[in-house]
Each structure stands twice: as structure tokens, then as C-alpha cells.
CSV table of C-alpha atoms in Angstrom, one decimal:
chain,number,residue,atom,x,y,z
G,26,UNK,CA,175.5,54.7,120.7
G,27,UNK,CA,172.7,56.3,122.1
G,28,UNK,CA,171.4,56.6,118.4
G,29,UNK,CA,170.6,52.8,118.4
G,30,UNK,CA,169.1,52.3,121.7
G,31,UNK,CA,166.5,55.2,120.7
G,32,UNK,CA,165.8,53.4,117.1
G,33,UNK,CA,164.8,50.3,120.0
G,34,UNK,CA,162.7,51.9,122.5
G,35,UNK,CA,160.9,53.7,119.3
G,36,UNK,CA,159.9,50.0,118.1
G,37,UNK,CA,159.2,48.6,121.6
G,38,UNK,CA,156.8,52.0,122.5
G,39,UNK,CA,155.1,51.6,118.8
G,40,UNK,CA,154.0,48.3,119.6
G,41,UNK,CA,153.2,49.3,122.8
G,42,UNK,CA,150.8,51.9,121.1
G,43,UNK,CA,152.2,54.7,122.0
G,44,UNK,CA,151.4,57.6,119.5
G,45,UNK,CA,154.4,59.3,119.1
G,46,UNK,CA,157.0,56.5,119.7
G,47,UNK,CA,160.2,58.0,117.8
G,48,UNK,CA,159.6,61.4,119.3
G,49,UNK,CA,159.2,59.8,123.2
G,50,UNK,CA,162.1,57.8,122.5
G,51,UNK,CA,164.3,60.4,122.1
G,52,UNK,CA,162.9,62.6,124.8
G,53,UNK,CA,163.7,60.3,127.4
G,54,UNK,CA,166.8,59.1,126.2
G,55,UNK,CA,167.8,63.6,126.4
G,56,UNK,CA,165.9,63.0,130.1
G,57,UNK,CA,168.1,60.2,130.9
G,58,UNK,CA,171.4,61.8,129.7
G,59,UNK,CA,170.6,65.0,131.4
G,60,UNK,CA,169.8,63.3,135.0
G,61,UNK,CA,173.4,61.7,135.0
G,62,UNK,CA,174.7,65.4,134.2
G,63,UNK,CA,172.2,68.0,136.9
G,64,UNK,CA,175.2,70.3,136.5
G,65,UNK,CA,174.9,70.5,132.7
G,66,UNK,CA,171.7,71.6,132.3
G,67,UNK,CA,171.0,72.9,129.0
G,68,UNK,CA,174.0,71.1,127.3
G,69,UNK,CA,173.2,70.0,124.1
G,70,UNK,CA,172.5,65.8,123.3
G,71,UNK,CA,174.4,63.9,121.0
G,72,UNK,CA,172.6,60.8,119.7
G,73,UNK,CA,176.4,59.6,118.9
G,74,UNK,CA,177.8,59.4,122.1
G,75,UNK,CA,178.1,55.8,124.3
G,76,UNK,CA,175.7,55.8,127.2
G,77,UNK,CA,177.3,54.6,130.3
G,78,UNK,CA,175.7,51.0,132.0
G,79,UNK,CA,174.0,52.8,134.5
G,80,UNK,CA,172.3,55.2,131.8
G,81,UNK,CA,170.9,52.1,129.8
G,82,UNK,CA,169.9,50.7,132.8
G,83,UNK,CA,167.7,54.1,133.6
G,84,UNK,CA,166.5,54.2,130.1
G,85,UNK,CA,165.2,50.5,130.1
G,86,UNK,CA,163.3,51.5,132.8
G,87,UNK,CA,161.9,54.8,131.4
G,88,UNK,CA,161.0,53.2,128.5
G,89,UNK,CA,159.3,50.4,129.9
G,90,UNK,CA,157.4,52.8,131.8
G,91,UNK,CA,156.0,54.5,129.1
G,92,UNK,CA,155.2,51.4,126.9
G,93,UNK,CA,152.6,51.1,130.3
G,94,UNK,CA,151.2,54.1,129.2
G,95,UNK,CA,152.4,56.4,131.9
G,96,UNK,CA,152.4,59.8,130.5
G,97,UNK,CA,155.5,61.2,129.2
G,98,UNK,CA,155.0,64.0,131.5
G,99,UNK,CA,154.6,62.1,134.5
G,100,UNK,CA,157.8,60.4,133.7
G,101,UNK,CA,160.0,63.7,132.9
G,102,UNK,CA,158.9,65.4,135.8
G,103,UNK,CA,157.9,68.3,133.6
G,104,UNK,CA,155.7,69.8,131.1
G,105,UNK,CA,156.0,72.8,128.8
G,106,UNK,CA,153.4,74.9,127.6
G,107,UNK,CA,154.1,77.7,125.3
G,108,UNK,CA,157.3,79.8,127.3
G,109,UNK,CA,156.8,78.3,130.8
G,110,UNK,CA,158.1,75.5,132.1
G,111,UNK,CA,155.7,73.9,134.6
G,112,UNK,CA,155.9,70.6,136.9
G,113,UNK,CA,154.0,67.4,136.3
G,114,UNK,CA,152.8,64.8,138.4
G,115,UNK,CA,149.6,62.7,139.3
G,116,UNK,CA,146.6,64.7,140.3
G,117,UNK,CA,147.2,67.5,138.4
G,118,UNK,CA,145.8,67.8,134.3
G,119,UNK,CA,148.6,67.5,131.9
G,120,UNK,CA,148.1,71.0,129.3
G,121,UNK,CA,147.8,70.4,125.6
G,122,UNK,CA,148.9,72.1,122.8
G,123,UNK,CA,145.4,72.9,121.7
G,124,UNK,CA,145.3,75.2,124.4
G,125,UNK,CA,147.7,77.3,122.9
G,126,UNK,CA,145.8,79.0,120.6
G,127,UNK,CA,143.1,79.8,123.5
G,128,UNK,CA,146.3,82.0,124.8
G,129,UNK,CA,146.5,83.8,121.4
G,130,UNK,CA,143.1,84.6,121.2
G,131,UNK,CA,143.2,86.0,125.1
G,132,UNK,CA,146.7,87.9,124.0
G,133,UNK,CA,145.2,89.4,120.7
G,134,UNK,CA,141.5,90.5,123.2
G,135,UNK,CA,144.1,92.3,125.7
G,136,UNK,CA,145.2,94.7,122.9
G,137,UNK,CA,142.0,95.3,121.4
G,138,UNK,CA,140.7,95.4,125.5
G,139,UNK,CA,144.0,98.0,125.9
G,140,UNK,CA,143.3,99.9,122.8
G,141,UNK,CA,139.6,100.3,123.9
G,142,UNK,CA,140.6,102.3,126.8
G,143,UNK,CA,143.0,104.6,125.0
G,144,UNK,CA,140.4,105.9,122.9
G,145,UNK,CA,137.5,105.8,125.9
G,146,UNK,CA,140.3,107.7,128.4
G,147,UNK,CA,142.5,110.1,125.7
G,148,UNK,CA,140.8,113.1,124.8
G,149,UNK,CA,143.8,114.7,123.2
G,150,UNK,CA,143.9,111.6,120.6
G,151,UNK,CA,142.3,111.0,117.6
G,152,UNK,CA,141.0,107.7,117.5
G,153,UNK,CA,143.5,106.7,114.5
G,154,UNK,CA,146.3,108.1,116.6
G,155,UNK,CA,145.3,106.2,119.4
G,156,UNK,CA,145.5,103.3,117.7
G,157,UNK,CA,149.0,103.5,116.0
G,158,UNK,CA,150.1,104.5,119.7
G,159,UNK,CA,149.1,100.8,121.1
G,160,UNK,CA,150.1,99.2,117.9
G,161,UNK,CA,153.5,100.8,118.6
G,162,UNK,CA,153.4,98.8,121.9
G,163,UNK,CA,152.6,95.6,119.7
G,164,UNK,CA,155.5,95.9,117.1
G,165,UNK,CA,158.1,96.1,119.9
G,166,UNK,CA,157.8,92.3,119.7
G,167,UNK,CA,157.3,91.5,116.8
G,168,UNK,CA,161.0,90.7,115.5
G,169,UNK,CA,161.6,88.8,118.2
G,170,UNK,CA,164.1,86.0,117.1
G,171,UNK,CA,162.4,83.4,119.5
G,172,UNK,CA,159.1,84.1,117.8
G,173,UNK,CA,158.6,83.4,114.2
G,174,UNK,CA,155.3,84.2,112.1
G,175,UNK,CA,153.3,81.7,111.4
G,176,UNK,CA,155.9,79.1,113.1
G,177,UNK,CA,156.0,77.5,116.5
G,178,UNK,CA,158.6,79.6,118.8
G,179,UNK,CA,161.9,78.3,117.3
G,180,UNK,CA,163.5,78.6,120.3
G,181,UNK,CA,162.0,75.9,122.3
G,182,UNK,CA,163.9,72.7,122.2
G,183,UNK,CA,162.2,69.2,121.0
G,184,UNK,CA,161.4,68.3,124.9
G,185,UNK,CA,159.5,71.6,124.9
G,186,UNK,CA,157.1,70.6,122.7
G,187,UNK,CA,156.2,67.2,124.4
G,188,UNK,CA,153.0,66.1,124.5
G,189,UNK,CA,150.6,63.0,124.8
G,190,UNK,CA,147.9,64.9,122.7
G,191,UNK,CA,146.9,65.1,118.5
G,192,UNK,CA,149.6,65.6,116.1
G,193,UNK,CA,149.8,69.5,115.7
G,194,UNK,CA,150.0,70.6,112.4
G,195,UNK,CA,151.4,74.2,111.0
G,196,UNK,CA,149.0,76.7,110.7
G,197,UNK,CA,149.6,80.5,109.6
G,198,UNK,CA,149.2,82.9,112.6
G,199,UNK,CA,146.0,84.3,112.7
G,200,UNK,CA,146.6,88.1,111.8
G,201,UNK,CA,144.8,89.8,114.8
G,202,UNK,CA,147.6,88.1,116.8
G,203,UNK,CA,150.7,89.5,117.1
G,204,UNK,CA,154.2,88.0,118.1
G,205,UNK,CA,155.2,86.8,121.7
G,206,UNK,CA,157.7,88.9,123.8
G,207,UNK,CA,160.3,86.8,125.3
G,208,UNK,CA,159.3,85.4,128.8
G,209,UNK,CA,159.3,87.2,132.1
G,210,UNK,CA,159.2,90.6,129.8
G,211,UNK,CA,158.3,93.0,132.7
G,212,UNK,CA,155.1,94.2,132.0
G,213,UNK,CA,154.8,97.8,133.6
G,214,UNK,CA,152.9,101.7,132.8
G,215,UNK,CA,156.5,103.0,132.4
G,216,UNK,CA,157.2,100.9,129.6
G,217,UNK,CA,154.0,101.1,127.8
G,218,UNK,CA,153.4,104.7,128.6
G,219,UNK,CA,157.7,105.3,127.0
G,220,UNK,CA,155.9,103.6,123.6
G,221,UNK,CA,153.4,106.7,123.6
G,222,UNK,CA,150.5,105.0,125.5
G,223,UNK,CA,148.4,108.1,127.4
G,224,UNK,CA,148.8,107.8,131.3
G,225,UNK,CA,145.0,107.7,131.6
G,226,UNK,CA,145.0,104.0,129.9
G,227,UNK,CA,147.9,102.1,132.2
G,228,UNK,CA,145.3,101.0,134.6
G,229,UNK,CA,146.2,97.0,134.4
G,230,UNK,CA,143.5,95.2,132.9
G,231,UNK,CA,141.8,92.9,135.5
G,232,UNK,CA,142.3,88.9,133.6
G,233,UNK,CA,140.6,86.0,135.4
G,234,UNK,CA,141.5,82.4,134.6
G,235,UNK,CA,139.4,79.6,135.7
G,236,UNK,CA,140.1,76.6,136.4
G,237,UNK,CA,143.7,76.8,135.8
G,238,UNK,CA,144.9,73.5,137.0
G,239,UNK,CA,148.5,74.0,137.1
G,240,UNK,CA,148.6,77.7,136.2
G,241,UNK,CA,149.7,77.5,132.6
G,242,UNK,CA,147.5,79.9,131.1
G,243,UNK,CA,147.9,82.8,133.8
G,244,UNK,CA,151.2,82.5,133.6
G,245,UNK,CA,151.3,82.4,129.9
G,246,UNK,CA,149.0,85.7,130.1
G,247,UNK,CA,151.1,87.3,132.6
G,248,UNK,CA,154.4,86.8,131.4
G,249,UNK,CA,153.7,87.4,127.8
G,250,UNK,CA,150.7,90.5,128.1
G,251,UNK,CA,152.0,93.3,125.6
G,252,UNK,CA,149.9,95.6,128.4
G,253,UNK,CA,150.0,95.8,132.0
G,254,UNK,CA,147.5,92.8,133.4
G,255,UNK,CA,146.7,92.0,136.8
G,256,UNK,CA,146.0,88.3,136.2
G,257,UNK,CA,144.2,86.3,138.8
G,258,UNK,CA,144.0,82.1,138.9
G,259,UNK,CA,141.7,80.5,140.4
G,260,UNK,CA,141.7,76.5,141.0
G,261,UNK,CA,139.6,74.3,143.5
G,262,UNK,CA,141.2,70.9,143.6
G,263,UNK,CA,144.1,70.9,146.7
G,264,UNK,CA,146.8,69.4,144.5
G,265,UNK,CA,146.3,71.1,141.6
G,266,UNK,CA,146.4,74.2,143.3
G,267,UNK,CA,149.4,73.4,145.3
G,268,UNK,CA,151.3,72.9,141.9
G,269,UNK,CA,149.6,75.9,140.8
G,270,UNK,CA,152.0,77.5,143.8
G,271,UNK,CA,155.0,76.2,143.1
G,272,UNK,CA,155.3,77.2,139.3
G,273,UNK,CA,153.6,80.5,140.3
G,274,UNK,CA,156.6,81.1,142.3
G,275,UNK,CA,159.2,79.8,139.5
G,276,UNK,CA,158.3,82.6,137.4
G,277,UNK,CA,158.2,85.5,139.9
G,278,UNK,CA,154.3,84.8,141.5
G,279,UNK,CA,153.2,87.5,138.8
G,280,UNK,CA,149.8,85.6,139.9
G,281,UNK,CA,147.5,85.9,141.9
G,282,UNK,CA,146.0,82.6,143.2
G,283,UNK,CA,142.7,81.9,144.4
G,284,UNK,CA,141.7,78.3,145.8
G,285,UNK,CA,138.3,78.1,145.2
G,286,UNK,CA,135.5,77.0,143.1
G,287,UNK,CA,135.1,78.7,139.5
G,288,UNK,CA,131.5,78.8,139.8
G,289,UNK,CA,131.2,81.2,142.6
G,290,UNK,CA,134.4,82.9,143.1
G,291,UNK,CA,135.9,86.3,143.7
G,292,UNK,CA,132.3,88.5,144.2
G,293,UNK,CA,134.3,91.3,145.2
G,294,UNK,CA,134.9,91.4,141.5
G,295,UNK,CA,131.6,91.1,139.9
G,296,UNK,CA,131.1,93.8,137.3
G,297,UNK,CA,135.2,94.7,137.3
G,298,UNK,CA,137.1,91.9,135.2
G,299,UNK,CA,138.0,92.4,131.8
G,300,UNK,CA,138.9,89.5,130.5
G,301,UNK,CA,137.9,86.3,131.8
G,302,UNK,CA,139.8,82.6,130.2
G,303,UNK,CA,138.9,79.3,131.2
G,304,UNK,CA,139.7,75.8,130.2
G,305,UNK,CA,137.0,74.1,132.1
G,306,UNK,CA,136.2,70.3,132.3
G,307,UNK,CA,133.8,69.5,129.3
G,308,UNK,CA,134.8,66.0,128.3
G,309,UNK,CA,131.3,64.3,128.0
G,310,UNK,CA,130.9,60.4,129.6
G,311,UNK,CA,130.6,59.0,126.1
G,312,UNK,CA,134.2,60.0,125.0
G,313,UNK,CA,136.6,57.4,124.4
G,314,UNK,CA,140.2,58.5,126.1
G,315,UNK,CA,144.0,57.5,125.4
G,316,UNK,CA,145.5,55.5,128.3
G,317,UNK,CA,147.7,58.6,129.3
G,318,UNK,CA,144.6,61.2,129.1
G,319,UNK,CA,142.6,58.7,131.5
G,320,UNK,CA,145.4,59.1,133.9
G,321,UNK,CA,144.4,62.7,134.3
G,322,UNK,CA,142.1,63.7,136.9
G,323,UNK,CA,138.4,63.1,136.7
G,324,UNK,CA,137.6,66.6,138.1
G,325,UNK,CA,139.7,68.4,135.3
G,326,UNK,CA,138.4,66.1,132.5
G,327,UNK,CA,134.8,65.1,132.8
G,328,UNK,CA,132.2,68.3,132.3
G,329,UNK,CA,129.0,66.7,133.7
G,330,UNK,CA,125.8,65.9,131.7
G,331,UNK,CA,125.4,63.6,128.7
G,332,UNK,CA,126.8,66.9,126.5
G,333,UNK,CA,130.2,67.3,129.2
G,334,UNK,CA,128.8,70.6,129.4
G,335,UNK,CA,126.8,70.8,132.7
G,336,UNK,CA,130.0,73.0,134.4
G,337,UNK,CA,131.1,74.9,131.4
G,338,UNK,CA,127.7,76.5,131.1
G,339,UNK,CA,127.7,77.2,135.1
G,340,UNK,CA,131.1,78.8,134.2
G,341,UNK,CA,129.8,80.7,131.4
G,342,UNK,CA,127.0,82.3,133.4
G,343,UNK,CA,129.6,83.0,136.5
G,344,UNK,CA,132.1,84.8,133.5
G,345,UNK,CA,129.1,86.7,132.6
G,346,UNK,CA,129.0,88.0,136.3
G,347,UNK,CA,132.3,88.8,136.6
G,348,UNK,CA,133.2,90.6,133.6
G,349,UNK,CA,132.6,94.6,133.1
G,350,UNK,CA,130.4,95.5,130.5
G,351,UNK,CA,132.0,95.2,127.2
G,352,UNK,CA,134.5,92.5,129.0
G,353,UNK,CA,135.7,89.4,126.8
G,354,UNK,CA,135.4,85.4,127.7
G,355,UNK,CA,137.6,82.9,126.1
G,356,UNK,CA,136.4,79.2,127.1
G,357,UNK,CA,137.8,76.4,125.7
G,358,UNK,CA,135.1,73.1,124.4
G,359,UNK,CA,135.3,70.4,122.2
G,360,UNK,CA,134.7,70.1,118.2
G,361,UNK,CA,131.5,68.9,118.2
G,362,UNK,CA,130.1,71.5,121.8
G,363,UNK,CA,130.8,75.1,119.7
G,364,UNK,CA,126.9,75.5,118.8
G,365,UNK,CA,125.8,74.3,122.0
G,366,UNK,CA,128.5,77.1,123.6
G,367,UNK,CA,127.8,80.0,120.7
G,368,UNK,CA,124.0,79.0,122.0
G,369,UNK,CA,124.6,79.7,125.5
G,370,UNK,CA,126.6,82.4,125.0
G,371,UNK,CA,123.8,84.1,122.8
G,372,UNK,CA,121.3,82.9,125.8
G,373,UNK,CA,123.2,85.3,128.4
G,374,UNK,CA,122.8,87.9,126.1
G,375,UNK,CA,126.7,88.4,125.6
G,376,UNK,CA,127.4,89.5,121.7
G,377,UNK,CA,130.1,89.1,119.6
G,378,UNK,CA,129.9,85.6,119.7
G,379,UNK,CA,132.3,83.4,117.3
G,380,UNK,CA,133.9,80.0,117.4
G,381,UNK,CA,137.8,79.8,117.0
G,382,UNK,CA,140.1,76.6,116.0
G,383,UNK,CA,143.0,75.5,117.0
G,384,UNK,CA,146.2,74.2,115.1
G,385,UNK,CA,144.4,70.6,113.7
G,386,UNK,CA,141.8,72.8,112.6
G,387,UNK,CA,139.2,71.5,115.1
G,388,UNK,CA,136.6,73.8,116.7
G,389,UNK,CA,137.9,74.9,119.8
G,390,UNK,CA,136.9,77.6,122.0
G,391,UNK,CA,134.2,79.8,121.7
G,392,UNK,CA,134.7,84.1,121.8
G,393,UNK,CA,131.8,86.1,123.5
G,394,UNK,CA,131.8,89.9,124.8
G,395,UNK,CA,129.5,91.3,127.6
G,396,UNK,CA,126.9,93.1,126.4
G,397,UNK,CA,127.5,97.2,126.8
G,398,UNK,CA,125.2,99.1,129.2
């Protein structure tokens, strides 16, 4: 049964080092099951069923790749981050579950950015009615079934949640950020302005991601907004960019892409951005990395600098540019960078300025606002 031969490749991948070796195990014995059936996609694995020959022929092979270290990911073909499914391959970084709370911070700034303009546009509002008006835009999703509070989205199947990073641990959603809409929700004025949102306030609130390798924030942002975003992505290596495409495309190209670098890009819209999310490089040279993260590329990984934080500052002071006054940045860092990045922050005269964790309770990203004029 396919039960035993996973109990086997968990033992040969644990003393291959491989952190997670029961959960791989199982993932690619469902990948293995599911390439000799591409016409059953989605049908659900049964650990109790008798793999053919040339399926434990396959899985000796997947496994013995992964006991080299090659990165889950890699080997799937695939990677999920949050609702998006997204390809993976060599060349282009491998998202982390960290990440994902960097994308509820950026979701909960959108509806205090989107609230903001209500009560800066609405003259026929009170301020308190203007707010119950957005957070009657907010509560439309809040009972979604796939989309539990304080739980991961119980919808996504095991695979979904593979990943070669720390062991994510349960942690109560943070109460500024509200529940997920399903995926691919269209985000349009008629629907928002139908929940009682005054027509001066649909403008789509200008986001900016850079650096985003193969596009999973921005797509996360755009497909799961709870207001009308125009959400630009903006990526300078070839390949990653390339991949970028492609899963832009899967999900409707609700992005747009820029291939360029993060440091200088998009002048024409300096001043105008609202929101502005990066996930930059910042690894510093003295980090010691996992076989499979070393297998990412150098450019996504390594920051500069003995701190890893020679490019996340020149992408600070770019964000700064870019963002409207009053606009909000969201960079991801490491534990051990958030004073050097609340200090930076504070240096470009941006307020507001706070340190958020993610789900193993690490520092990791820092919050900063745009000083009003």
C-alpha cells in the first residue's frame, strides 16, 4: 500500500536531513499518484490503495531526489502561497510562509488606506458613518467557509501548505485584519459602491510590490483586496520575471508587471502610490542556509553589506519616493534587522513606524507611513 512506502521514504528523507520528512513523503507520494492520473486532477489520495510498478518506480526517484536536497518545490513543479497557485523552478526564489503575514498587514493598510479616503472625499458622512460604510465592505467576507479566524484557510489541501521553511505554528489573527474573500473575487466600484461606499472614494488605490520574484504577493493583493487596487509588480531578474508572466496570466493578469530594478523604477509614479510592499533580499553573508534555501537565487537572497541590508535601505528610500503623502510601506527583514529598519525608517522622516511578527513569533517586517504635508 502506498501507506508503507510513505512510512519508508519518511525514514530514508529523515536521515537524509530533511526537516519535514513525514510531511514530504506524503506530498510526493499525492504528486506521484496524481501524474499517473492528469485527468483526475483534484481527486482525492488514498494512502490504502496499491501503487502500480511504474508509480514506485517514479516515487523512488522523487524521493531520492529530495534526500539530495532538491527543494520540494522544485520537484512538484509548484508552489502555493496563500490562494494562488504559482510555478516553481530553478532561478526563481521559492515564497515562504513567513511572508504571509506581510500580506495581512498590506490587506488590513488597504482598508484603513480605503477608509481614509471616504472620510477625506464624503462630505455628506459623518466620520463614524463612514466608517461602518467600509467596514460593511469588510464583513462581506468574513464568514467565508474557506477562511477561518485565527486558523490557516481550511480549505487548502496538505500540498498547499508545502514548504522547505520553519515549522509554522498557530497564532490568533491579529484583529486589525479581517478575513480573506475567496480568490479571483472581482474587485470592482460597483461592488464596493452596492455595500454603501460614496462614489468619490472608488478611485483604485495605486499598490506597488517590489521585488516580487514570482509575483506572489501582487497577486495575493490583487485577488484578495476587499477595495478596488491597481496593483503594479515590479521584478529585475529575466527569469524570475518571466515566471512572474506566466502565473500573472493564470489568474487573469490582474497585474501589472514592470521588468525593472526596484531601486529606480516607475518615476512617473513618484508622489502617487499608496501602498508600496516589498520582500527584498536582506539575507546578510554571515547567515548559515538550509541546502534547499541555498538553491535559491543569490540575487533574491543576499541583501548586500555585512548587515544584508545595503538594498533594503536603497528600497526604503526609493518607497519613500514613490508613495503619496500619508502612503504606507510594508518591507519584509529578518529578526534580528527590525531596529536597524524602524531606524531607517525614522531617518527618512516616515512616522508610524512599528515592527510586526510573523506566525513563529519572529520579528518580521517593519510598518512605516509617509509623513503628511
Amino acid at each position: 500500500m502506498w501507506a508503507r512506502q510513505i512510512a519508508q521514504a519518511s525514514q530514508v528523507l529523515a536521515d537524509a536531513g530533511v526537516d519535514s520528512p513525514a510531511h514530504d513523503a506524503r506530498i510526493l507520494a499525492e504528486h506521484c499518484w496524481q501524474l499517473s492520473r492528469p485527468a483526475q486532477r483534484g481527486a482525492i489520495f488514498d494512502i490504502r490503495t496499491v501503487p502500480t510498478e511504474d508509480e514506485l518506480a517514479r516515487y523512488a526517484e522523487l524521493v531520492r531526489r529530495r534526500a539530495a536536497r532538491e527543494p520540494l518545490q522544485h520537484i512538484c513543479g509548484v508552489m502555493w502561497f496563500r490562494y494562488v497557485e504559482l510555478e516553481a523552478r530553478p532561478g526563481v526564489f521559492i515564497v515562504r510562509p513567513e511572508t504571509e503575514i506581510v500580506v495581512d498587514a498590506a490587506l488590513a493598510a488597504l482598508s484603513d488606506l480605503a477608509a481614509e479616503n471616504i472620510t477625506m472625499t464624503s462630505d455628506n458622512l459623518s466620520r463614524w458613518g463612514q466608517r461602518e460604510d467600509m467596514r460593511s465592505v469588510q464583513t462581506q467576507t468574513a464568514d467565508h467557509p474557506a477562511y477561518h479566524h485565527g486558523q490557516q484557510p481550511v480549505s487548502l489541501s496538505a500540498a498547499e501548505r508545502a514548504t522547505d521553511s520553519t515549522k509554522v505554528v498557530a497564532q490568533k489573527t491579529p484583529q486589525n485584519v479581517f478575513q480573506n474573500p475567496p480568490p479571483n473575487q472581482p474587485q470592482n466600484a460597483d461592488q464596493h459602491a452596492d455595500a454603501g461606499v460614496p462614489a468619490a472614494a472608488q478611485r483604485p488605490l495605486c499598490v506597488v510590490d517590489l521585488c516580487t520574484g514570482s509575483g506572489a504577493i501582487a497577486l495575493s493583493l490583487a485577488t484578495e483586496s476587499p477595495v478596488p487596487v491597481h496593483v503594479h509588480g515590479v521584478e529585475y531578474d529575466q527569469v524570475a520575471w518571466e515566471s512572474a508572466q506566466r502565473n500573472n496570466q493564470r489568474y487573469g493578469a490582474l497585474v501589472q508587471l514592470h521588468h525593472a530594478d526596484a531601486r529606480t523604477c516607475l518615476p512617473e509614479l513618484a508622489g502617487q502610490v499608496d501602498l508600496v510592499v516589498s520582500n527584498p533580499p536582506y539575507v546578510p553573508p554571515s547567515h548559515e542556509l538550509s541546502p534547499e534555501v541555498r538553491q535559491d537565487p543569490q540575487l533574491a537572497l543576499f541583501g548586500g553589506g555585512a548587515d544584508g541590508l545595503d538594498i533594503p535601505r536603497q528600497i526604503m528610500r526609493h518607497a519613500h519616493t514613490l508613495l503619496r503623502s500619508g502612503g504606507i510601506l510594508i518591507m519584509e527583514h529578518a529578526h534580528e534587522q527590525a531596529g536597524a529598519m524602524r531606524d531607517y525608517a525614522a531617518h527618512l522622516a516616515m512616522t508610524q513606524i512599528r515592527t510586526g511578527k510573523d506566525l513563529t513569533g519572529e520579528y518580521r517586517y517593519v510598518y512605516a507611513q509617509k509623513g503628511r504635508q
